[in-house]
Amino acid sequence: MSTINIAIDGPAGAGKSTIAKMVSAKLGYIYVDTGALYRTVALYITENNIPDEDIEKSLEKADVSLRFIDGAQRVFLGDRDVSDVIRTPEISMAASRTSAIPAVRAYLFETQQKIARENNIIMDGRDIGTVVLPNADVKIFLTASAEERANRRYKELAEKPDCPPYEDILKDIIQRDYQDMHREIAPLKQAEDAVLVDTTELNLEQSAEAIVKVIRDKTGREA
Ligand code: DC
């Protein structure tokens, strides 16, 4: 029997991972965060100071893998669990830059397809509906205005002592949007057959419900 594949793409900070996790829990599917794979590759490149021209060769020994521990995805570099250290602003920016390198995308392509072949999954990223899983059962393009995304991020960070000013967060988001949408290979864009879900005016629960409704309508599955 073939597996069910749901693709969720959209810009940074649209709430993809939080919302996709909620929807996966409701449906009993595995949630796959492909951004974490790109971040892990970026960490590898950054820590080892690998120049762009050597990336393709050095990725052969990078050993990036994805494991599920108690149902939650963790990413590994060799035997080291790097799931938490990849979440810094530096690695966010590095991942946005290095994910535009064709050798990086080629390296992660098969990893993503294999997991989708073997499991019922909700996979989120930038090119899942357009490139990685063009035949996904359901495709969703999840977005929100840049200001609202910056606002949410600011609220998340506001408790922390080194919280950057709102303007800096907004600037970062706009820069990452631009990089992700204007790269030559697999740019962020809505697949023709994707359903647009704009969460600017929705809270997390409403966003998850909107997506469950799309999945229910498309697959006929009760959730
Ligand atoms: O979703 P995220 O912010 O964790 O992703 C980090 C970076 O990885 C993002 O700036 C673009 C890149 N990315 C990508 O190019 N393709 C994907 N499928 C997922 C992420």
mmCIF file of C-alpha atoms and ligand atoms in Angstrom:
data_model
loop_
_atom_site.group_PDB
_atom_site.id
_atom_site.type_symbol
_atom_site.label_atom_id
_atom_site.label_comp_id
_atom_site.label_asym_id
_atom_site.label_seq_id
_atom_site.Cartn_x
_atom_site.Cartn_y
_atom_site.Cartn_z
ATOM 1 C CA MET A 1 0.000 0.000 0.000
ATOM 2 C CA SER A 2 1.389 3.413 -0.822
ATOM 3 C CA THR A 3 2.020 5.914 1.918
ATOM 4 C CA ILE A 4 0.237 9.229 2.421
ATOM 5 C CA ASN A 5 2.442 12.270 1.831
ATOM 6 C CA ILE A 6 1.490 15.780 2.816
ATOM 7 C CA ALA A 7 3.738 18.662 1.781
ATOM 8 C CA ILE A 8 3.772 21.961 3.635
ATOM 9 C CA ASP A 9 5.916 24.740 2.204
ATOM 10 C CA GLY A 10 6.220 28.382 3.121
ATOM 11 C CA PRO A 11 8.535 31.148 4.276
ATOM 12 C CA ALA A 12 10.540 31.259 7.498
ATOM 13 C CA GLY A 13 8.505 31.970 10.600
ATOM 14 C CA ALA A 14 5.086 31.110 9.163
ATOM 15 C CA GLY A 15 4.629 28.565 11.969
ATOM 16 C CA LYS A 16 5.099 25.566 9.688
ATOM 17 C CA SER A 17 6.836 23.312 12.185
ATOM 18 C CA THR A 18 4.606 24.060 15.184
ATOM 19 C CA ILE A 19 1.451 23.711 13.112
ATOM 20 C CA ALA A 20 2.673 20.659 11.176
ATOM 21 C CA LYS A 21 3.515 18.966 14.487
ATOM 22 C CA MET A 22 -0.011 19.611 15.789
ATOM 23 C CA VAL A 23 -1.568 18.270 12.596
ATOM 24 C CA SER A 24 0.715 15.192 12.591
ATOM 25 C CA ALA A 25 -0.291 14.400 16.162
ATOM 26 C CA LYS A 26 -3.969 14.633 15.218
ATOM 27 C CA LEU A 27 -3.534 12.364 12.184
ATOM 28 C CA GLY A 28 -0.942 9.957 13.595
ATOM 29 C CA TYR A 29 1.557 10.779 10.846
ATOM 30 C CA ILE A 30 5.292 11.319 11.194
ATOM 31 C CA TYR A 31 6.365 14.948 11.043
ATOM 32 C CA VAL A 32 9.526 15.637 9.040
ATOM 33 C CA ASP A 33 11.213 19.035 9.385
ATOM 34 C CA THR A 34 13.484 19.317 6.335
ATOM 35 C CA GLY A 35 14.787 22.734 7.436
ATOM 36 C CA ALA A 36 16.580 20.876 10.263
ATOM 37 C CA LEU A 37 18.468 18.843 7.649
ATOM 38 C CA TYR A 38 19.584 22.013 5.840
ATOM 39 C CA ARG A 39 20.581 23.530 9.175
ATOM 40 C CA THR A 40 22.641 20.440 10.042
ATOM 41 C CA VAL A 41 24.497 20.671 6.742
ATOM 42 C CA ALA A 42 25.055 24.398 7.411
ATOM 43 C CA LEU A 43 26.452 23.574 10.859
ATOM 44 C CA TYR A 44 28.826 21.025 9.334
ATOM 45 C CA ILE A 45 30.027 23.528 6.726
ATOM 46 C CA THR A 46 30.398 26.325 9.298
ATOM 47 C CA GLU A 47 32.181 24.285 11.970
ATOM 48 C CA ASN A 48 34.618 22.847 9.461
ATOM 49 C CA ASN A 49 35.123 26.139 7.556
ATOM 50 C CA ILE A 50 34.483 24.430 4.269
ATOM 51 C CA PRO A 51 34.823 26.726 1.259
ATOM 52 C CA ASP A 52 31.985 26.531 -1.298
ATOM 53 C CA GLU A 53 34.103 24.803 -3.922
ATOM 54 C CA ASP A 54 34.879 21.912 -1.538
ATOM 55 C CA ILE A 55 31.328 21.358 -0.279
ATOM 56 C CA GLU A 56 30.321 18.653 -2.736
ATOM 57 C CA LYS A 57 33.346 16.490 -1.953
ATOM 58 C CA SER A 58 33.239 17.004 1.802
ATOM 59 C CA LEU A 59 29.531 16.144 2.063
ATOM 60 C CA GLU A 60 30.449 12.574 1.130
ATOM 61 C CA LYS A 61 31.798 12.189 4.651
ATOM 62 C CA ALA A 62 29.360 14.485 6.470
ATOM 63 C CA ASP A 63 27.016 11.728 7.719
ATOM 64 C CA VAL A 64 23.850 13.783 8.305
ATOM 65 C CA SER A 65 20.968 11.648 9.491
ATOM 66 C CA LEU A 66 17.493 11.912 10.832
ATOM 67 C CA ARG A 67 16.239 9.715 13.650
ATOM 68 C CA PHE A 68 12.957 9.462 15.499
ATOM 69 C CA ILE A 69 13.247 9.282 19.265
ATOM 70 C CA ASP A 70 9.973 8.897 21.198
ATOM 71 C CA GLY A 71 8.162 9.945 18.038
ATOM 72 C CA ALA A 72 10.091 13.210 17.720
ATOM 73 C CA GLN A 73 12.565 13.976 14.973
ATOM 74 C CA ARG A 74 16.206 14.503 15.956
ATOM 75 C CA VAL A 75 19.026 15.357 13.552
ATOM 76 C CA PHE A 76 22.521 13.903 13.849
ATOM 77 C CA LEU A 77 25.968 14.710 12.550
ATOM 78 C CA GLY A 78 27.643 11.351 12.898
ATOM 79 C CA ASP A 79 26.723 10.249 16.442
ATOM 80 C CA ARG A 80 26.208 13.768 17.735
ATOM 81 C CA ASP A 81 22.629 14.978 18.276
ATOM 82 C CA VAL A 82 22.697 18.563 16.933
ATOM 83 C CA SER A 83 18.927 19.206 17.055
ATOM 84 C CA ASP A 84 19.325 22.081 19.517
ATOM 85 C CA VAL A 85 22.567 23.741 18.411
ATOM 86 C CA ILE A 86 21.220 24.303 14.874
ATOM 87 C CA ARG A 87 18.640 26.816 16.154
ATOM 88 C CA THR A 88 20.850 29.926 16.422
ATOM 89 C CA PRO A 89 20.348 33.017 14.194
ATOM 90 C CA GLU A 90 23.838 32.386 12.723
ATOM 91 C CA ILE A 91 22.904 28.905 11.584
ATOM 92 C CA SER A 92 19.522 30.189 10.295
ATOM 93 C CA MET A 93 21.331 32.611 8.036
ATOM 94 C CA ALA A 94 24.036 30.090 7.085
ATOM 95 C CA ALA A 95 21.365 27.503 6.189
ATOM 96 C CA SER A 96 19.531 30.002 4.034
ATOM 97 C CA ARG A 97 22.782 30.690 2.162
ATOM 98 C CA THR A 98 24.146 27.131 1.857
ATOM 99 C CA SER A 99 20.759 25.668 0.885
ATOM 100 C CA ALA A 100 21.118 27.537 -2.425
ATOM 101 C CA ILE A 101 24.147 25.390 -3.330
ATOM 102 C CA PRO A 102 23.104 22.605 -5.758
ATOM 103 C CA ALA A 103 25.408 20.009 -4.137
ATOM 104 C CA VAL A 104 23.697 20.590 -0.781
ATOM 105 C CA ARG A 105 20.221 20.074 -2.244
ATOM 106 C CA ALA A 106 21.319 16.996 -4.176
ATOM 107 C CA TYR A 107 22.825 15.547 -0.998
ATOM 108 C CA LEU A 108 19.528 15.834 0.947
ATOM 109 C CA PHE A 109 17.142 14.966 -1.881
ATOM 110 C CA GLU A 110 17.259 11.180 -1.559
ATOM 111 C CA THR A 111 17.084 11.274 2.268
ATOM 112 C CA GLN A 112 13.786 13.149 2.020
ATOM 113 C CA GLN A 113 12.270 10.976 -0.716
ATOM 114 C CA LYS A 114 13.184 7.756 1.064
ATOM 115 C CA ILE A 115 11.429 8.698 4.279
ATOM 116 C CA ALA A 116 8.321 9.742 2.334
ATOM 117 C CA ARG A 117 8.251 6.418 0.490
ATOM 118 C CA GLU A 118 8.366 4.457 3.715
ATOM 119 C CA ASN A 119 6.045 6.408 6.049
ATOM 120 C CA ASN A 120 2.837 8.400 6.239
ATOM 121 C CA ILE A 121 4.351 11.830 6.654
ATOM 122 C CA ILE A 122 3.785 15.534 6.868
ATOM 123 C CA MET A 123 6.948 17.097 5.525
ATOM 124 C CA ASP A 124 7.662 20.799 5.737
ATOM 125 C CA GLY A 125 10.191 22.925 3.893
ATOM 126 C CA ARG A 126 10.508 25.215 0.890
ATOM 127 C CA ASP A 127 10.433 22.898 -2.153
ATOM 128 C CA ILE A 128 8.576 19.842 -0.904
ATOM 129 C CA GLY A 129 5.472 20.278 -3.094
ATOM 130 C CA THR A 130 7.437 21.575 -6.073
ATOM 131 C CA VAL A 131 10.568 19.376 -6.173
ATOM 132 C CA VAL A 132 10.903 16.698 -3.488
ATOM 133 C CA LEU A 133 7.355 15.279 -3.525
ATOM 134 C CA PRO A 134 5.702 16.558 -6.711
ATOM 135 C CA ASN A 135 3.091 13.791 -6.363
ATOM 136 C CA ALA A 136 2.220 14.488 -2.728
ATOM 137 C CA ASP A 137 -1.409 13.673 -1.861
ATOM 138 C CA VAL A 138 -1.932 17.139 -0.376
ATOM 139 C CA LYS A 139 0.130 20.312 -0.825
ATOM 140 C CA ILE A 140 -0.208 23.342 1.385
ATOM 141 C CA PHE A 141 1.503 26.695 1.103
ATOM 142 C CA LEU A 142 1.526 28.197 4.580
ATOM 143 C CA THR A 143 2.293 31.855 4.941
ATOM 144 C CA ALA A 144 1.723 35.023 6.968
ATOM 145 C CA SER A 145 2.790 38.623 6.457
ATOM 146 C CA ALA A 146 6.476 39.372 7.175
ATOM 147 C CA GLU A 147 5.432 41.814 9.931
ATOM 148 C CA GLU A 148 3.259 39.220 11.648
ATOM 149 C CA ARG A 149 6.015 36.585 11.406
ATOM 150 C CA ALA A 150 8.526 39.040 12.913
ATOM 151 C CA ASN A 151 6.043 39.909 15.608
ATOM 152 C CA ARG A 152 5.576 36.257 16.602
ATOM 153 C CA ARG A 153 9.329 35.688 16.692
ATOM 154 C CA TYR A 154 9.814 38.833 18.764
ATOM 155 C CA LYS A 155 7.234 37.638 21.292
ATOM 156 C CA GLU A 156 9.008 34.269 21.509
ATOM 157 C CA LEU A 157 12.348 35.959 22.199
ATOM 158 C CA ALA A 158 11.080 38.833 24.341
ATOM 159 C CA GLU A 159 11.667 36.921 27.594
ATOM 160 C CA LYS A 160 15.335 36.356 26.798
ATOM 161 C CA PRO A 161 18.021 38.822 27.949
ATOM 162 C CA ASP A 162 19.610 39.194 24.504
ATOM 163 C CA CYS A 163 16.398 39.677 22.543
ATOM 164 C CA PRO A 164 17.166 41.609 19.347
ATOM 165 C CA PRO A 165 15.029 44.640 18.475
ATOM 166 C CA TYR A 166 11.883 43.967 16.422
ATOM 167 C CA GLU A 167 13.340 45.855 13.445
ATOM 168 C CA ASP A 168 16.336 43.483 13.292
ATOM 169 C CA ILE A 169 14.096 40.422 13.392
ATOM 170 C CA LEU A 170 11.956 41.835 10.591
ATOM 171 C CA LYS A 171 15.041 42.646 8.542
ATOM 172 C CA ASP A 172 16.331 39.058 8.974
ATOM 173 C CA ILE A 173 12.990 37.621 7.897
ATOM 174 C CA ILE A 174 12.831 39.820 4.819
ATOM 175 C CA GLN A 175 16.400 38.907 3.897
ATOM 176 C CA ARG A 176 15.787 35.172 4.317
ATOM 177 C CA ASP A 177 12.545 35.406 2.292
ATOM 178 C CA TYR A 178 14.455 37.100 -0.483
ATOM 179 C CA GLN A 179 17.276 34.513 -0.452
ATOM 180 C CA ASP A 180 14.872 31.575 -0.303
ATOM 181 C CA MET A 181 12.662 32.912 -3.118
ATOM 182 C CA HIS A 182 15.341 34.143 -5.485
ATOM 183 C CA ARG A 183 17.830 31.311 -5.550
ATOM 184 C CA GLU A 184 18.240 29.577 -8.880
ATOM 185 C CA ILE A 185 17.625 26.060 -7.692
ATOM 186 C CA ALA A 186 14.379 24.956 -6.024
ATOM 187 C CA PRO A 187 13.307 28.456 -4.915
ATOM 188 C CA LEU A 188 10.516 28.895 -2.410
ATOM 189 C CA LYS A 189 7.273 29.189 -4.354
ATOM 190 C CA GLN A 190 3.727 27.944 -4.178
ATOM 191 C CA ALA A 191 3.162 24.769 -6.236
ATOM 192 C CA GLU A 192 0.371 25.196 -8.772
ATOM 193 C CA ASP A 193 -1.726 22.566 -7.053
ATOM 194 C CA ALA A 194 -1.018 23.747 -3.496
ATOM 195 C CA VAL A 195 -3.721 25.217 -1.267
ATOM 196 C CA LEU A 196 -2.776 28.605 0.194
ATOM 197 C CA VAL A 197 -3.290 28.970 3.953
ATOM 198 C CA ASP A 198 -2.561 32.475 5.249
ATOM 199 C CA THR A 199 -2.222 32.505 9.043
ATOM 200 C CA THR A 200 -1.736 36.255 9.523
ATOM 201 C CA GLU A 201 -5.124 36.480 11.243
ATOM 202 C CA LEU A 202 -5.201 32.959 12.711
ATOM 203 C CA ASN A 203 -3.876 31.539 15.972
ATOM 204 C CA LEU A 204 -2.093 28.169 16.094
ATOM 205 C CA GLU A 205 -5.213 26.116 16.810
ATOM 206 C CA GLN A 206 -7.150 27.818 13.999
ATOM 207 C CA SER A 207 -4.220 27.318 11.602
ATOM 208 C CA ALA A 208 -3.984 23.609 12.455
ATOM 209 C CA GLU A 209 -7.742 23.264 11.985
ATOM 210 C CA ALA A 210 -7.574 24.982 8.599
ATOM 211 C CA ILE A 211 -4.930 22.487 7.478
ATOM 212 C CA VAL A 212 -6.762 19.461 8.847
ATOM 213 C CA LYS A 213 -9.795 20.633 6.880
ATOM 214 C CA VAL A 214 -7.760 20.840 3.647
ATOM 215 C CA ILE A 215 -6.380 17.328 4.270
ATOM 216 C CA ARG A 216 -9.844 15.978 5.057
ATOM 217 C CA ASP A 217 -11.314 17.526 1.912
ATOM 218 C CA LYS A 218 -8.511 16.244 -0.339
ATOM 219 C CA THR A 219 -8.082 12.729 1.059
ATOM 220 C CA GLY A 220 -11.559 12.027 2.363
ATOM 221 C CA ARG A 221 -9.903 11.078 5.639
ATOM 222 C CA GLU A 222 -11.595 11.893 8.947
ATOM 223 C CA ALA A 223 -9.350 13.644 11.438
HETATM 224 O O1 DC B 1 12.616 26.017 7.873
HETATM 225 P P1 DC B 1 13.959 26.497 8.423
HETATM 226 O O2 DC B 1 13.965 27.958 8.761
HETATM 227 O O3 DC B 1 14.459 25.663 9.564
HETATM 228 O O4 DC B 1 14.989 26.284 7.207
HETATM 229 C C1 DC B 1 16.324 26.723 7.264
HETATM 230 C C2 DC B 1 16.790 27.088 5.857
HETATM 231 O O5 DC B 1 16.884 25.912 5.057
HETATM 232 C C3 DC B 1 15.877 28.043 5.086
HETATM 233 O O6 DC B 1 16.353 29.370 5.101
HETATM 234 C C4 DC B 1 15.867 27.540 3.674
HETATM 235 C C5 DC B 1 16.428 26.157 3.755
HETATM 236 N N1 DC B 1 15.463 25.120 3.367
HETATM 237 C C6 DC B 1 15.386 24.804 2.041
HETATM 238 O O7 DC B 1 16.042 25.421 1.217
HETATM 239 N N2 DC B 1 14.569 23.799 1.624
HETATM 240 C C7 DC B 1 13.828 23.115 2.499
HETATM 241 N N3 DC B 1 13.048 22.123 2.069
HETATM 242 C C8 DC B 1 13.870 23.461 3.892
HETATM 243 C C9 DC B 1 14.698 24.470 4.286
#
